[in-house]
Amino acid sequence: MSLLAVSNLTRRYRRGGKTVVAVDDVSFHIEPGETLALAGPSGSGKSTIARLVLRLIEPDAGAIEFEGDDFLALRGATLRARRARLQMVFQDPLAAFNPRATVARVLDDPLRIHDIASRTERPRRIAALLERVGLAADLAPRAIHEISGGQRQRVAIARAIATSPSLIVLDEAVSALDVSVRRQILDLLLDLQRQERIAYLFISHDLGVVRAVAHRVILLDAGRIAESGDARAVIDAPQSTIGKALVAAAPRLKRTTQDAS
Amino acid sequence: MSPARRFLRTPEAVAGAILLAALIAMALVALLFPGDPQAIAGPALLPPFQDWSLPLGTDRLGRDVLAELFHGARASLAVGLAAAAAALAIGSVVGTLAGFAGGLVDEVLMRITDAFQTVPSFLLALAFVSVVGPSLGVVVIAIALGTWPGPARIARAEVLSIRERDYVASARAIGMHPLEIAFREVLPNALPPVLAMSSVIVAAAILTEAALSFLGLGDPNRVTWGGMIAEGRAVLRTAPFLSIVPGIALVLTVLGVYLAGEGIVETTAVRRGLS
Ligand SMILES: Nc1ncnc2c1ncn2[C@@H]1O[C@H](COP(=O)(O)OP(=O)(O)O)[C@@H](O)[C@H]1O
Ligand SMILES: [Mg+2]
């Protein structure tokens, strides 16, 4: 049984009288502990799929099965409780946090909401979470806007793992970071995956990163799946036109594939 | 430069702050000095600057005008602040619920807001006090009733933009209850433009209170500036100071509130613009 099974997912947007099919009949599945990458040009529907999977928006058609349950059937308190198992990390960690929040508060929220630790125990849990993502525990009282972009993304990851999820959706989670910080965050994600068997839905337009971290990849084009399969196989020898275009547009990648051949 | 320093370098803001500080001092001092404003203190209609124990003279009943003025400051300030606070609180809550919930809730709440906004707020206050009866609390509610739609609209507009932000999606994704998202994540961030209205609202509330008192719809057990002006009207030709003194106090107060409020908004807005 797959951890997440998405079938025939469709989502349309109406904009100024005409309809955009942002996600068009998309099906895929993710196994426990696996990294599935969603890649595609800007506007191909990656973020829409992320939001659909997280039930932040509702699909026009299709089904989502998560941990064996019909995820789209969950409502209210049941849905909120289940959200502990399915977390998200956004591209811009500054936008993803309340501008008034402190590090401690954004980590306290999931622990409090899901009753993971008592009020007195939570500061210790927050310190442990910070250490888990490679941050100093004394960062807790700092305001989110005071810390660096890399630290912020680590805090976002700490918040995502606070509830011990089985799946984390990473929507361009490393795209805004500079190269050295990106490397460290990717290492942290891989490390967490090895230890906790977390599955990732890894969204990126950077095929170099996808090739390095994903087991399988789905290439999207205008809301449809253009190509999918083993990440290295697909990226090293793309069959679809969009796949070839994406590989051609990734300069770092071209070099590595040429080196390999 | 810190906002406080920038505030101090704005002459209008400083003038407003001084006026406001004087008003607050008057309101506080009124508890001890200069005595009971309802007591007969001397001969009737004593002009100002004649007797130094009654520097602003006396009214038709021989009551100390200075004492009345100080106690009136208390009433004006209390009613103005309380009514503005109530209007801002109701407005932010209604605006946040409407903007955040959307759909039918939004529709219903905004229709109610429309209804309140269509009726001129002074008429609404007048009608409410006439029906319920004049007392300080009723006057506060009456003024707030006509004032909250403005803040509600501004809060709603702000909430509509905030609810699309990633951090709201992030709060939903961790399973936060919608009411907690609305009031803990969204509302505090929607407040700055709402609070920016507060100086205008306080000033308007003080004027509305004075107008109600002038029409005899203020709390009859309290001295208010509006009531003093109304009292003085009967002897306007022979003792114009009885209306002029509280009139000047009213003008200076409204000006002070407005200038100080604008100063605060301006200096904090610059800070937000820089960061
Ligand atoms: N809230 C929205 N309203 C209207 N159109 C939208 C909305 N969100 C996304 N779209 C459209 O849906 C398509 C897919 O967008 P998105 O999922 O954000 O793509 P990606 O993340 O791959 O860049 C685009 O054409 C985009 O303009
Ligand atoms: Mg996107």
PDB file of N, CA, C and O in Angstrom, chain B residues 150-173:
ATOM      1  N   GLY B 150     -16.451  51.697   9.592  1.00  0.00           N
ATOM      2  CA  GLY B 150     -15.217  52.136   8.924  1.00  0.00           C
ATOM      3  C   GLY B 150     -14.059  51.185   9.211  1.00  0.00           C
ATOM      4  O   GLY B 150     -13.486  50.594   8.289  1.00  0.00           O
ATOM      5  N   PRO B 151     -13.711  51.007  10.507  1.00  0.00           N
ATOM      6  CA  PRO B 151     -12.656  50.041  10.825  1.00  0.00           C
ATOM      7  C   PRO B 151     -12.956  48.633  10.288  1.00  0.00           C
ATOM      8  O   PRO B 151     -12.038  47.930   9.871  1.00  0.00           O
ATOM      9  N   ALA B 152     -14.223  48.231  10.288  1.00  0.00           N
ATOM     10  CA  ALA B 152     -14.565  46.885   9.804  1.00  0.00           C
ATOM     11  C   ALA B 152     -14.180  46.732   8.337  1.00  0.00           C
ATOM     12  O   ALA B 152     -13.606  45.718   7.929  1.00  0.00           O
ATOM     13  N   ARG B 153     -14.500  47.741   7.524  1.00  0.00           N
ATOM     14  CA  ARG B 153     -14.159  47.667   6.095  1.00  0.00           C
ATOM     15  C   ARG B 153     -12.659  47.593   5.875  1.00  0.00           C
ATOM     16  O   ARG B 153     -12.170  46.829   5.048  1.00  0.00           O
ATOM     17  N   ILE B 154     -11.942  48.430   6.626  1.00  0.00           N
ATOM     18  CA  ILE B 154     -10.487  48.444   6.445  1.00  0.00           C
ATOM     19  C   ILE B 154      -9.877  47.113   6.891  1.00  0.00           C
ATOM     20  O   ILE B 154      -9.031  46.545   6.200  1.00  0.00           O
ATOM     21  N   ALA B 155     -10.363  46.596   8.036  1.00  0.00           N
ATOM     22  CA  ALA B 155      -9.851  45.310   8.510  1.00  0.00           C
ATOM     23  C   ALA B 155     -10.141  44.220   7.484  1.00  0.00           C
ATOM     24  O   ALA B 155      -9.283  43.407   7.157  1.00  0.00           O
ATOM     25  N   ARG B 156     -11.351  44.215   6.928  1.00  0.00           N
ATOM     26  CA  ARG B 156     -11.718  43.181   5.965  1.00  0.00           C
ATOM     27  C   ARG B 156     -10.816  43.236   4.734  1.00  0.00           C
ATOM     28  O   ARG B 156     -10.318  42.204   4.274  1.00  0.00           O
ATOM     29  N   ALA B 157     -10.591  44.438   4.216  1.00  0.00           N
ATOM     30  CA  ALA B 157      -9.745  44.572   3.028  1.00  0.00           C
ATOM     31  C   ALA B 157      -8.345  44.027   3.311  1.00  0.00           C
ATOM     32  O   ALA B 157      -7.762  43.312   2.488  1.00  0.00           O
ATOM     33  N   GLU B 158      -7.839  44.343   4.493  1.00  0.00           N
ATOM     34  CA  GLU B 158      -6.497  43.886   4.855  1.00  0.00           C
ATOM     35  C   GLU B 158      -6.465  42.360   5.012  1.00  0.00           C
ATOM     36  O   GLU B 158      -5.549  41.691   4.548  1.00  0.00           O
ATOM     37  N   VAL B 159      -7.518  41.824   5.649  1.00  0.00           N
ATOM     38  CA  VAL B 159      -7.591  40.382   5.875  1.00  0.00           C
ATOM     39  C   VAL B 159      -7.671  39.632   4.543  1.00  0.00           C
ATOM     40  O   VAL B 159      -7.071  38.570   4.377  1.00  0.00           O
ATOM     41  N   LEU B 160      -8.394  40.196   3.583  1.00  0.00           N
ATOM     42  CA  LEU B 160      -8.515  39.540   2.274  1.00  0.00           C
ATOM     43  C   LEU B 160      -7.143  39.342   1.641  1.00  0.00           C
ATOM     44  O   LEU B 160      -6.907  38.332   0.979  1.00  0.00           O
ATOM     45  N   SER B 161      -6.246  40.300   1.846  1.00  0.00           N
ATOM     46  CA  SER B 161      -4.913  40.118   1.265  1.00  0.00           C
ATOM     47  C   SER B 161      -4.055  39.199   2.146  1.00  0.00           C
ATOM     48  O   SER B 161      -3.323  38.360   1.642  1.00  0.00           O
ATOM     49  N   ILE B 162      -4.215  39.317   3.474  1.00  0.00           N
ATOM     50  CA  ILE B 162      -3.375  38.506   4.367  1.00  0.00           C
ATOM     51  C   ILE B 162      -3.728  37.026   4.273  1.00  0.00           C
ATOM     52  O   ILE B 162      -2.861  36.167   4.343  1.00  0.00           O
ATOM     53  N   ARG B 163      -5.002  36.703   4.055  1.00  0.00           N
ATOM     54  CA  ARG B 163      -5.374  35.289   4.117  1.00  0.00           C
ATOM     55  C   ARG B 163      -4.788  34.481   2.962  1.00  0.00           C
ATOM     56  O   ARG B 163      -4.778  33.254   2.998  1.00  0.00           O
ATOM     57  N   GLU B 164      -4.283  35.168   1.935  1.00  0.00           N
ATOM     58  CA  GLU B 164      -3.641  34.459   0.826  1.00  0.00           C
ATOM     59  C   GLU B 164      -2.153  34.232   1.071  1.00  0.00           C
ATOM     60  O   GLU B 164      -1.477  33.610   0.270  1.00  0.00           O
ATOM     61  N   ARG B 165      -1.627  34.775   2.188  1.00  0.00           N
ATOM     62  CA  ARG B 165      -0.187  34.652   2.423  1.00  0.00           C
ATOM     63  C   ARG B 165       0.180  33.226   2.813  1.00  0.00           C
ATOM     64  O   ARG B 165      -0.622  32.493   3.373  1.00  0.00           O
ATOM     65  N   ASP B 166       1.445  32.914   2.586  1.00  0.00           N
ATOM     66  CA  ASP B 166       1.935  31.571   2.898  1.00  0.00           C
ATOM     67  C   ASP B 166       1.787  31.231   4.377  1.00  0.00           C
ATOM     68  O   ASP B 166       1.537  30.086   4.723  1.00  0.00           O
ATOM     69  N   TYR B 167       1.960  32.207   5.266  1.00  0.00           N
ATOM     70  CA  TYR B 167       1.938  31.827   6.672  1.00  0.00           C
ATOM     71  C   TYR B 167       0.557  31.421   7.148  1.00  0.00           C
ATOM     72  O   TYR B 167       0.427  30.687   8.127  1.00  0.00           O
ATOM     73  N   VAL B 168      -0.466  31.878   6.437  1.00  0.00           N
ATOM     74  CA  VAL B 168      -1.813  31.408   6.767  1.00  0.00           C
ATOM     75  C   VAL B 168      -1.988  29.975   6.271  1.00  0.00           C
ATOM     76  O   VAL B 168      -2.522  29.114   6.982  1.00  0.00           O
ATOM     77  N   ALA B 169      -1.488  29.703   5.061  1.00  0.00           N
ATOM     78  CA  ALA B 169      -1.502  28.331   4.550  1.00  0.00           C
ATOM     79  C   ALA B 169      -0.710  27.426   5.486  1.00  0.00           C
ATOM     80  O   ALA B 169      -1.132  26.305   5.806  1.00  0.00           O
ATOM     81  N   SER B 170       0.417  27.942   5.965  1.00  0.00           N
ATOM     82  CA  SER B 170       1.260  27.169   6.868  1.00  0.00           C
ATOM     83  C   SER B 170       0.532  26.860   8.185  1.00  0.00           C
ATOM     84  O   SER B 170       0.627  25.753   8.714  1.00  0.00           O
ATOM     85  N   ALA B 171      -0.222  27.836   8.688  1.00  0.00           N
ATOM     86  CA  ALA B 171      -0.987  27.616   9.923  1.00  0.00           C
ATOM     87  C   ALA B 171      -2.068  26.556   9.697  1.00  0.00           C
ATOM     88  O   ALA B 171      -2.308  25.700  10.547  1.00  0.00           O
ATOM     89  N   ARG B 172      -2.719  26.612   8.527  1.00  0.00           N
ATOM     90  CA  ARG B 172      -3.714  25.573   8.221  1.00  0.00           C
ATOM     91  C   ARG B 172      -3.041  24.222   8.110  1.00  0.00           C
ATOM     92  O   ARG B 172      -3.558  23.210   8.601  1.00  0.00           O
ATOM     93  N   ALA B 173      -1.875  24.204   7.463  1.00  0.00           N
ATOM     94  CA  ALA B 173      -1.186  22.931   7.230  1.00  0.00           C
ATOM     95  C   ALA B 173      -0.760  22.263   8.535  1.00  0.00           C
ATOM     96  O   ALA B 173      -0.689  21.037   8.598  1.00  0.00           O
TER      97      ALA B 173
END
